């Protein structure tokens, strides 16, 4: 059976098997020769013992090796010296040989053994926040790519947007990356539960791992890293409840899944404190109807929209002494509208946001810090382990952190 060119092989076991096959074809490993142990080969190729075992099984099934219980694994006596060698394309001969060979120096991985990981993220996700540096996807992708390279692999970034046939099925994008030679693909934000299920099915058929990183828990994903917006909302509300507040306003300038998850987390914390459901006032649906999203091109459109909505709200209803804003930008808009009416955060009311943007430090806004960089690093670690067959199905949920500042110093009535 003629082997595939190395440049077409994707998985680590296939690459290790091909290198051993080449040694047998060239006569470096002669008929009857005893191979080093699994652990020694794993160290030589810098892969897991499981990966070596899979490569061995492939060669045993092809009749190139034979395993003898208690003795070891040998090159089959029936191996013919005239076996057809693998032919490398002339344009990639040097690269293919280098990738197939075991690492000679412990300072870095061999180029071929080093996996190639595709990263998929829509441009819409990268631009979903007021500015690129405020986009959660931007920080996740940045940390993910850096961690991939630090672990000795190579990353291929595939942004999706206008001009790329968008909208394009996520599974098709991943399949294209796999066909281009990626050993695994990581999807950053944007995948719904149904889309993730479709992607997972496609990758299982290709026998290539895929992972998902984002703010949504995806039950169908074999490998995923996320944080819980529900838990983040609960954390924000609990902070206010611990300071004695018994009525909370949930203020939002947009209507989206993540907003509703945070709102439900606030309601859960209030319920857990033994307070009635009407202790939470919500502005989510009202604002969406009265203040449709403006042109989302400016860096502060959420803040402007939140300011307009908060000003109307505060003119029609009494000020609630504790506010959970759906993110920091919405909190800035609320604080500006309230200040114009003589209400100052931390003095007349308490307010907390999400994202912990840099201006929040200057404005004294308490905020929930999202573990975006940690998600990228954990995603890289998880997908590398999946490539080397060292990870079982894993769904990692990282915790958010509370950054308390002067905006929540006000103590509520007990």
GROMACS .gro file of C-alpha atoms in nm:
model
  414
    1UNK     CA    1   0.000   0.000   0.000
    2UNK     CA    2   0.147   0.333  -0.106
    3UNK     CA    3   0.164   0.588   0.173
    4UNK     CA    4   0.036   0.940   0.143
    5UNK     CA    5   0.291   1.219   0.100
    6UNK     CA    6   0.381   1.361   0.439
    7UNK     CA    7   0.254   1.703   0.340
    8UNK     CA    8  -0.097   1.550   0.322
    9UNK     CA    9  -0.082   1.387   0.666
   10UNK     CA   10  -0.253   1.580   0.944
   11UNK     CA   11  -0.255   1.387   1.270
   12UNK     CA   12   0.050   1.334   1.489
   13UNK     CA   13   0.014   0.950   1.493
   14UNK     CA   14   0.012   0.950   1.111
   15UNK     CA   15   0.326   1.164   1.101
   16UNK     CA   16   0.515   0.944   1.347
   17UNK     CA   17   0.403   0.633   1.157
   18UNK     CA   18   0.522   0.785   0.830
   19UNK     CA   19   0.865   0.864   0.968
   20UNK     CA   20   0.906   0.506   1.095
   21UNK     CA   21   0.781   0.380   0.759
   22UNK     CA   22   1.049   0.587   0.585
   23UNK     CA   23   1.318   0.437   0.808
   24UNK     CA   24   1.199   0.089   0.720
   25UNK     CA   25   1.189   0.170   0.348
   26UNK     CA   26   1.539   0.316   0.352
   27UNK     CA   27   1.684   0.020   0.541
   28UNK     CA   28   1.770   0.225   0.850
   29UNK     CA   29   1.538  -0.010   1.037
   30UNK     CA   30   1.611  -0.358   0.902
   31UNK     CA   31   1.388  -0.665   0.906
   32UNK     CA   32   1.383  -0.820   1.253
   33UNK     CA   33   1.516  -0.504   1.422
   34UNK     CA   34   1.382  -0.428   1.771
   35UNK     CA   35   1.228  -0.082   1.801
   36UNK     CA   36   1.290   0.140   2.103
   37UNK     CA   37   1.020   0.133   2.371
   38UNK     CA   38   0.707   0.346   2.345
   39UNK     CA   39   0.828   0.592   2.605
   40UNK     CA   40   1.166   0.634   2.435
   41UNK     CA   41   0.998   0.698   2.100
   42UNK     CA   42   0.758   0.944   2.263
   43UNK     CA   43   1.054   1.142   2.400
   44UNK     CA   44   1.235   1.122   2.064
   45UNK     CA   45   0.940   1.259   1.869
   46UNK     CA   46   0.822   1.481   2.155
   47UNK     CA   47   0.469   1.340   2.149
   48UNK     CA   48   0.260   1.140   2.394
   49UNK     CA   49   0.293   0.764   2.452
   50UNK     CA   50  -0.066   0.733   2.328
   51UNK     CA   51   0.034   0.894   1.997
   52UNK     CA   52   0.323   0.646   1.956
   53UNK     CA   53   0.091   0.358   2.036
   54UNK     CA   54  -0.151   0.467   1.765
   55UNK     CA   55   0.135   0.497   1.513
   56UNK     CA   56   0.254   0.146   1.606
   57UNK     CA   57  -0.094   0.001   1.561
   58UNK     CA   58  -0.112   0.149   1.213
   59UNK     CA   59   0.221  -0.007   1.110
   60UNK     CA   60   0.131  -0.341   1.267
   61UNK     CA   61  -0.197  -0.339   1.073
   62UNK     CA   62   0.003  -0.269   0.754
   63UNK     CA   63   0.228  -0.564   0.825
   64UNK     CA   64   0.543  -0.356   0.868
   65UNK     CA   65   0.580  -0.428   1.241
   66UNK     CA   66   0.500  -0.719   1.469
   67UNK     CA   67   0.448  -0.705   1.846
   68UNK     CA   68   0.564  -0.990   2.071
   69UNK     CA   69   0.428  -0.997   2.424
   70UNK     CA   70   0.704  -0.955   2.680
   71UNK     CA   71   0.970  -0.885   2.418
   72UNK     CA   72   0.877  -0.568   2.229
   73UNK     CA   73   0.796  -0.452   1.877
   74UNK     CA   74   1.003  -0.566   1.579
   75UNK     CA   75   1.026  -0.483   1.211
   76UNK     CA   76   0.844  -0.758   1.027
   77UNK     CA   77   1.066  -1.023   0.862
   78UNK     CA   78   0.848  -1.004   0.552
   79UNK     CA   79   0.940  -0.643   0.479
   80UNK     CA   80   1.079  -0.625   0.126
   81UNK     CA   81   1.380  -0.407   0.063
   82UNK     CA   82   1.224  -0.300  -0.265
   83UNK     CA   83   0.924  -0.142  -0.095
   84UNK     CA   84   0.826   0.179  -0.276
   85UNK     CA   85   0.954   0.484  -0.098
   86UNK     CA   86   0.753   0.794  -0.028
   87UNK     CA   87   0.806   1.059  -0.294
   88UNK     CA   88   0.813   1.416  -0.172
   89UNK     CA   89   0.710   1.705  -0.395
   90UNK     CA   90   1.030   1.883  -0.498
   91UNK     CA   91   0.906   2.218  -0.374
   92UNK     CA   92   0.846   2.088  -0.023
   93UNK     CA   93   1.107   1.815   0.010
   94UNK     CA   94   1.320   1.990   0.269
   95UNK     CA   95   1.020   2.098   0.473
   96UNK     CA   96   0.854   1.756   0.462
   97UNK     CA   97   1.171   1.576   0.570
   98UNK     CA   98   1.230   1.819   0.855
   99UNK     CA   99   0.873   1.782   0.977
  100UNK     CA  100   0.883   1.403   0.969
  101UNK     CA  101   1.211   1.369   1.154
  102UNK     CA  102   1.229   1.348   1.531
  103UNK     CA  103   1.352   1.653   1.712
  104UNK     CA  104   1.729   1.673   1.730
  105UNK     CA  105   1.743   1.963   1.973
  106UNK     CA  106   1.543   1.995   2.294
  107UNK     CA  107   1.524   2.373   2.248
  108UNK     CA  108   1.228   2.363   2.006
  109UNK     CA  109   0.988   2.127   1.827
  110UNK     CA  110   1.065   1.977   1.489
  111UNK     CA  111   0.879   2.173   1.218
  112UNK     CA  112   0.672   1.873   1.101
  113UNK     CA  113   0.584   1.746   1.445
  114UNK     CA  114   0.467   2.093   1.544
  115UNK     CA  115   0.088   2.106   1.496
  116UNK     CA  116  -0.090   2.368   1.289
  117UNK     CA  117  -0.402   2.515   1.452
  118UNK     CA  118  -0.665   2.716   1.272
  119UNK     CA  119  -0.843   3.004   1.447
  120UNK     CA  120  -1.187   3.111   1.323
  121UNK     CA  121  -1.351   3.434   1.432
  122UNK     CA  122  -1.596   3.661   1.255
  123UNK     CA  123  -1.508   4.022   1.193
  124UNK     CA  124  -1.846   4.107   1.346
  125UNK     CA  125  -1.731   3.953   1.673
  126UNK     CA  126  -1.402   4.141   1.664
  127UNK     CA  127  -1.590   4.466   1.608
  128UNK     CA  128  -1.888   4.393   1.829
  129UNK     CA  129  -1.773   4.625   2.106
  130UNK     CA  130  -1.727   5.004   2.084
  131UNK     CA  131  -1.366   4.966   1.980
  132UNK     CA  132  -1.130   4.687   1.877
  133UNK     CA  133  -0.944   4.699   2.208
  134UNK     CA  134  -1.277   4.661   2.390
  135UNK     CA  135  -1.381   4.355   2.192
  136UNK     CA  136  -1.375   4.034   2.400
  137UNK     CA  137  -1.296   3.833   2.086
  138UNK     CA  138  -0.988   4.049   2.021
  139UNK     CA  139  -0.835   3.966   2.360
  140UNK     CA  140  -0.924   3.598   2.336
  141UNK     CA  141  -0.772   3.563   1.988
  142UNK     CA  142  -0.460   3.757   2.088
  143UNK     CA  143  -0.396   3.539   2.394
  144UNK     CA  144  -0.485   3.221   2.205
  145UNK     CA  145  -0.245   3.289   1.919
  146UNK     CA  146   0.040   3.381   2.154
  147UNK     CA  147  -0.016   3.070   2.364
  148UNK     CA  148  -0.025   2.846   2.056
  149UNK     CA  149   0.312   2.976   1.942
  150UNK     CA  150   0.454   2.951   2.294
  151UNK     CA  151   0.354   2.583   2.301
  152UNK     CA  152   0.552   2.523   1.983
  153UNK     CA  153   0.269   2.515   1.733
  154UNK     CA  154   0.168   2.737   1.441
  155UNK     CA  155  -0.155   2.935   1.417
  156UNK     CA  156  -0.353   3.026   1.104
  157UNK     CA  157  -0.607   3.301   1.164
  158UNK     CA  158  -0.920   3.294   0.949
  159UNK     CA  159  -1.133   3.608   0.996
  160UNK     CA  160  -1.481   3.593   0.850
  161UNK     CA  161  -1.662   3.892   0.711
  162UNK     CA  162  -1.780   4.071   0.398
  163UNK     CA  163  -1.592   3.947   0.095
  164UNK     CA  164  -1.544   3.599   0.240
  165UNK     CA  165  -1.879   3.458   0.133
  166UNK     CA  166  -2.024   3.561   0.468
  167UNK     CA  167  -2.241   3.432   0.619
  168UNK     CA  168  -2.063   3.100   0.569
  169UNK     CA  169  -2.138   2.782   0.767
  170UNK     CA  170  -1.885   2.745   1.046
  171UNK     CA  171  -1.840   2.376   0.963
  172UNK     CA  172  -1.743   2.460   0.602
  173UNK     CA  173  -1.484   2.711   0.720
  174UNK     CA  174  -1.332   2.452   0.952
  175UNK     CA  175  -1.328   2.190   0.679
  176UNK     CA  176  -1.138   2.429   0.453
  177UNK     CA  177  -0.874   2.481   0.721
  178UNK     CA  178  -0.837   2.108   0.777
  179UNK     CA  179  -0.794   2.052   0.404
  180UNK     CA  180  -0.524   2.319   0.413
  181UNK     CA  181  -0.334   2.111   0.670
  182UNK     CA  182  -0.459   2.224   1.011
  183UNK     CA  183  -0.443   1.961   1.286
  184UNK     CA  184  -0.723   2.129   1.482
  185UNK     CA  185  -0.948   2.433   1.462
  186UNK     CA  186  -1.054   2.670   1.738
  187UNK     CA  187  -1.372   2.876   1.705
  188UNK     CA  188  -1.372   3.204   1.900
  189UNK     CA  189  -1.715   3.349   1.985
  190UNK     CA  190  -2.007   3.367   1.743
  191UNK     CA  191  -2.112   2.999   1.738
  192UNK     CA  192  -2.464   2.927   1.858
  193UNK     CA  193  -2.547   2.596   2.023
  194UNK     CA  194  -2.694   2.456   1.699
  195UNK     CA  195  -2.395   2.575   1.492
  196UNK     CA  196  -2.154   2.420   1.742
  197UNK     CA  197  -2.338   2.088   1.716
  198UNK     CA  198  -2.305   2.096   1.336
  199UNK     CA  199  -1.935   2.180   1.360
  200UNK     CA  200  -1.874   1.903   1.615
  201UNK     CA  201  -2.039   1.644   1.390
  202UNK     CA  202  -1.833   1.754   1.091
  203UNK     CA  203  -1.505   1.735   1.281
  204UNK     CA  204  -1.586   1.395   1.428
  205UNK     CA  205  -1.630   1.264   1.075
  206UNK     CA  206  -1.288   1.409   0.981
  207UNK     CA  207  -1.131   1.269   1.300
  208UNK     CA  208  -0.983   1.611   1.375
  209UNK     CA  209  -1.035   1.791   1.708
  210UNK     CA  210  -1.208   2.127   1.732
  211UNK     CA  211  -1.258   2.357   2.028
  212UNK     CA  212  -1.482   2.651   2.111
  213UNK     CA  213  -1.396   2.959   2.316
  214UNK     CA  214  -1.660   3.213   2.408
  215UNK     CA  215  -1.919   3.341   2.650
  216UNK     CA  216  -2.178   3.073   2.577
  217UNK     CA  217  -2.185   2.724   2.726
  218UNK     CA  218  -2.214   2.479   2.435
  219UNK     CA  219  -2.341   2.133   2.541
  220UNK     CA  220  -2.249   1.970   2.209
  221UNK     CA  221  -1.884   2.079   2.218
  222UNK     CA  222  -1.628   1.813   2.308
  223UNK     CA  223  -1.372   2.079   2.395
  224UNK     CA  224  -1.475   2.424   2.508
  225UNK     CA  225  -1.362   2.712   2.728
  226UNK     CA  226  -1.607   2.973   2.844
  227UNK     CA  227  -1.722   3.191   3.128
  228UNK     CA  228  -2.078   3.216   3.253
  229UNK     CA  229  -2.264   3.543   3.200
  230UNK     CA  230  -2.522   3.406   3.441
  231UNK     CA  231  -2.260   3.365   3.715
  232UNK     CA  232  -2.116   3.708   3.632
  233UNK     CA  233  -2.458   3.868   3.678
  234UNK     CA  234  -2.506   3.683   4.003
  235UNK     CA  235  -2.164   3.801   4.125
  236UNK     CA  236  -2.248   4.165   4.049
  237UNK     CA  237  -2.582   4.147   4.229
  238UNK     CA  238  -2.435   3.960   4.525
  239UNK     CA  239  -2.179   4.239   4.572
  240UNK     CA  240  -2.460   4.494   4.603
  241UNK     CA  241  -2.670   4.268   4.827
  242UNK     CA  242  -2.374   4.215   5.059
  243UNK     CA  243  -2.356   4.591   5.099
  244UNK     CA  244  -2.712   4.600   5.223
  245UNK     CA  245  -2.905   4.694   4.909
  246UNK     CA  246  -3.245   4.530   4.878
  247UNK     CA  247  -3.364   4.670   4.547
  248UNK     CA  248  -3.163   4.650   4.224
  249UNK     CA  249  -3.214   4.804   3.883
  250UNK     CA  250  -3.074   4.608   3.589
  251UNK     CA  251  -2.988   4.865   3.324
  252UNK     CA  252  -2.917   4.770   2.963
  253UNK     CA  253  -2.856   4.961   2.640
  254UNK     CA  254  -2.887   4.651   2.419
  255UNK     CA  255  -3.092   4.331   2.400
  256UNK     CA  256  -2.889   4.015   2.342
  257UNK     CA  257  -2.840   3.665   2.481
  258UNK     CA  258  -2.550   3.765   2.703
  259UNK     CA  259  -2.758   4.055   2.846
  260UNK     CA  260  -3.042   3.822   2.938
  261UNK     CA  261  -2.799   3.574   3.093
  262UNK     CA  262  -2.657   3.848   3.316
  263UNK     CA  263  -3.007   3.969   3.401
  264UNK     CA  264  -3.112   3.616   3.499
  265UNK     CA  265  -2.800   3.590   3.716
  266UNK     CA  266  -2.904   3.908   3.896
  267UNK     CA  267  -3.252   3.768   3.954
  268UNK     CA  268  -3.107   3.441   4.084
  269UNK     CA  269  -2.888   3.620   4.338
  270UNK     CA  270  -3.186   3.822   4.458
  271UNK     CA  271  -3.392   3.506   4.491
  272UNK     CA  272  -3.113   3.328   4.678
  273UNK     CA  273  -3.107   3.620   4.923
  274UNK     CA  274  -3.472   3.552   5.003
  275UNK     CA  275  -3.599   3.872   4.841
  276UNK     CA  276  -3.914   3.892   4.625
  277UNK     CA  277  -3.877   3.885   4.246
  278UNK     CA  278  -3.997   4.243   4.214
  279UNK     CA  279  -3.683   4.354   4.398
  280UNK     CA  280  -3.521   4.363   4.053
  281UNK     CA  281  -3.629   4.625   3.804
  282UNK     CA  282  -3.530   4.562   3.443
  283UNK     CA  283  -3.494   4.809   3.160
  284UNK     CA  284  -3.382   4.564   2.890
  285UNK     CA  285  -3.698   4.529   2.683
  286UNK     CA  286  -3.818   4.887   2.730
  287UNK     CA  287  -3.491   5.034   2.606
  288UNK     CA  288  -3.480   4.814   2.299
  289UNK     CA  289  -3.821   4.942   2.190
  290UNK     CA  290  -3.765   5.311   2.268
  291UNK     CA  291  -3.402   5.345   2.166
  292UNK     CA  292  -3.313   5.133   1.862
  293UNK     CA  293  -2.937   5.082   1.812
  294UNK     CA  294  -2.775   5.376   1.630
  295UNK     CA  295  -2.508   5.340   1.363
  296UNK     CA  296  -2.249   5.132   1.550
  297UNK     CA  297  -1.942   5.300   1.402
  298UNK     CA  298  -1.839   5.536   1.681
  299UNK     CA  299  -1.629   5.419   1.974
  300UNK     CA  300  -1.893   5.519   2.230
  301UNK     CA  301  -2.230   5.443   2.068
  302UNK     CA  302  -2.334   5.222   2.362
  303UNK     CA  303  -2.253   5.499   2.606
  304UNK     CA  304  -2.451   5.754   2.403
  305UNK     CA  305  -2.750   5.525   2.377
  306UNK     CA  306  -2.733   5.441   2.747
  307UNK     CA  307  -2.716   5.811   2.834
  308UNK     CA  308  -3.031   5.890   2.635
  309UNK     CA  309  -3.219   5.597   2.784
  310UNK     CA  310  -3.105   5.666   3.141
  311UNK     CA  311  -3.201   6.032   3.118
  312UNK     CA  312  -3.556   5.943   3.017
  313UNK     CA  313  -3.577   5.670   3.281
  314UNK     CA  314  -3.455   5.894   3.563
  315UNK     CA  315  -3.698   6.171   3.469
  316UNK     CA  316  -3.993   5.932   3.494
  317UNK     CA  317  -3.901   5.714   3.793
  318UNK     CA  318  -3.730   5.758   4.130
  319UNK     CA  319  -3.361   5.672   4.145
  320UNK     CA  320  -3.292   5.313   4.252
  321UNK     CA  321  -3.003   5.306   4.497
  322UNK     CA  322  -2.832   5.003   4.339
  323UNK     CA  323  -2.774   4.954   3.964
  324UNK     CA  324  -2.626   4.666   3.766
  325UNK     CA  325  -2.540   4.792   3.415
  326UNK     CA  326  -2.502   4.532   3.141
  327UNK     CA  327  -2.147   4.653   3.068
  328UNK     CA  328  -1.913   4.939   3.154
  329UNK     CA  329  -2.018   5.154   2.859
  330UNK     CA  330  -2.381   5.140   2.965
  331UNK     CA  331  -2.269   5.229   3.318
  332UNK     CA  332  -2.082   5.536   3.189
  333UNK     CA  333  -2.394   5.659   3.012
  334UNK     CA  334  -2.609   5.605   3.320
  335UNK     CA  335  -2.357   5.782   3.545
  336UNK     CA  336  -2.344   6.085   3.314
  337UNK     CA  337  -2.725   6.115   3.296
  338UNK     CA  338  -2.757   6.074   3.673
  339UNK     CA  339  -2.485   6.333   3.743
  340UNK     CA  340  -2.674   6.592   3.537
  341UNK     CA  341  -2.967   6.541   3.773
  342UNK     CA  342  -2.743   6.579   4.079
  343UNK     CA  343  -2.694   6.208   4.155
  344UNK     CA  344  -2.335   6.088   4.200
  345UNK     CA  345  -2.223   5.726   4.192
  346UNK     CA  346  -2.096   5.605   4.528
  347UNK     CA  347  -2.273   5.892   4.703
  348UNK     CA  348  -2.640   5.877   4.606
  349UNK     CA  349  -2.648   5.533   4.448
  350UNK     CA  350  -2.424   5.232   4.381
  351UNK     CA  351  -2.350   5.103   4.031
  352UNK     CA  352  -2.146   4.815   3.888
  353UNK     CA  353  -2.065   4.719   3.527
  354UNK     CA  354  -1.888   4.444   3.333
  355UNK     CA  355  -1.562   4.424   3.130
  356UNK     CA  356  -1.341   4.641   3.355
  357UNK     CA  357  -1.246   4.877   3.073
  358UNK     CA  358  -0.951   5.114   3.135
  359UNK     CA  359  -1.174   5.424   3.187
  360UNK     CA  360  -1.345   5.242   3.475
  361UNK     CA  361  -1.036   5.291   3.690
  362UNK     CA  362  -1.044   5.666   3.639
  363UNK     CA  363  -1.421   5.688   3.690
  364UNK     CA  364  -1.414   5.468   3.998
  365UNK     CA  365  -1.659   5.219   3.848
  366UNK     CA  366  -1.680   4.878   4.011
  367UNK     CA  367  -1.678   4.612   3.742
  368UNK     CA  368  -1.676   4.239   3.673
  369UNK     CA  369  -1.350   4.141   3.504
  370UNK     CA  370  -1.398   3.873   3.237
  371UNK     CA  371  -1.118   3.608   3.207
  372UNK     CA  372  -1.061   3.670   2.835
  373UNK     CA  373  -0.683   3.622   2.820
  374UNK     CA  374  -0.707   3.316   3.044
  375UNK     CA  375  -0.967   3.171   2.807
  376UNK     CA  376  -0.728   3.205   2.516
  377UNK     CA  377  -0.442   3.041   2.706
  378UNK     CA  378  -0.662   2.759   2.834
  379UNK     CA  379  -0.803   2.704   2.485
  380UNK     CA  380  -0.451   2.664   2.344
  381UNK     CA  381  -0.356   2.415   2.615
  382UNK     CA  382  -0.676   2.217   2.566
  383UNK     CA  383  -0.653   2.191   2.188
  384UNK     CA  384  -0.286   2.092   2.202
  385UNK     CA  385  -0.372   1.812   2.445
  386UNK     CA  386  -0.657   1.705   2.216
  387UNK     CA  387  -0.422   1.688   1.915
  388UNK     CA  388  -0.186   1.459   2.105
  389UNK     CA  389  -0.476   1.248   2.234
  390UNK     CA  390  -0.396   1.342   2.594
  391UNK     CA  391  -0.729   1.508   2.672
  392UNK     CA  392  -1.067   1.352   2.728
  393UNK     CA  393  -1.377   1.554   2.648
  394UNK     CA  394  -1.335   1.873   2.849
  395UNK     CA  395  -1.553   2.178   2.905
  396UNK     CA  396  -1.376   2.439   3.111
  397UNK     CA  397  -1.570   2.723   3.271
  398UNK     CA  398  -1.349   3.001   3.407
  399UNK     CA  399  -1.455   3.233   3.686
  400UNK     CA  400  -1.494   3.608   3.655
  401UNK     CA  401  -1.348   3.846   3.912
  402UNK     CA  402  -1.501   4.139   4.097
  403UNK     CA  403  -1.308   4.468   4.089
  404UNK     CA  404  -1.467   4.684   4.360
  405UNK     CA  405  -1.418   5.060   4.340
  406UNK     CA  406  -1.577   5.376   4.479
  407UNK     CA  407  -1.900   5.347   4.275
  408UNK     CA  408  -2.029   5.077   4.511
  409UNK     CA  409  -1.903   5.226   4.837
  410UNK     CA  410  -2.254   5.342   4.923
  411UNK     CA  411  -2.407   5.122   5.190
  412UNK     CA  412  -2.772   5.035   5.126
  413UNK     CA  413  -3.053   5.050   5.379
  414UNK     CA  414  -3.074   4.730   5.578
   0.00000   0.00000   0.00000
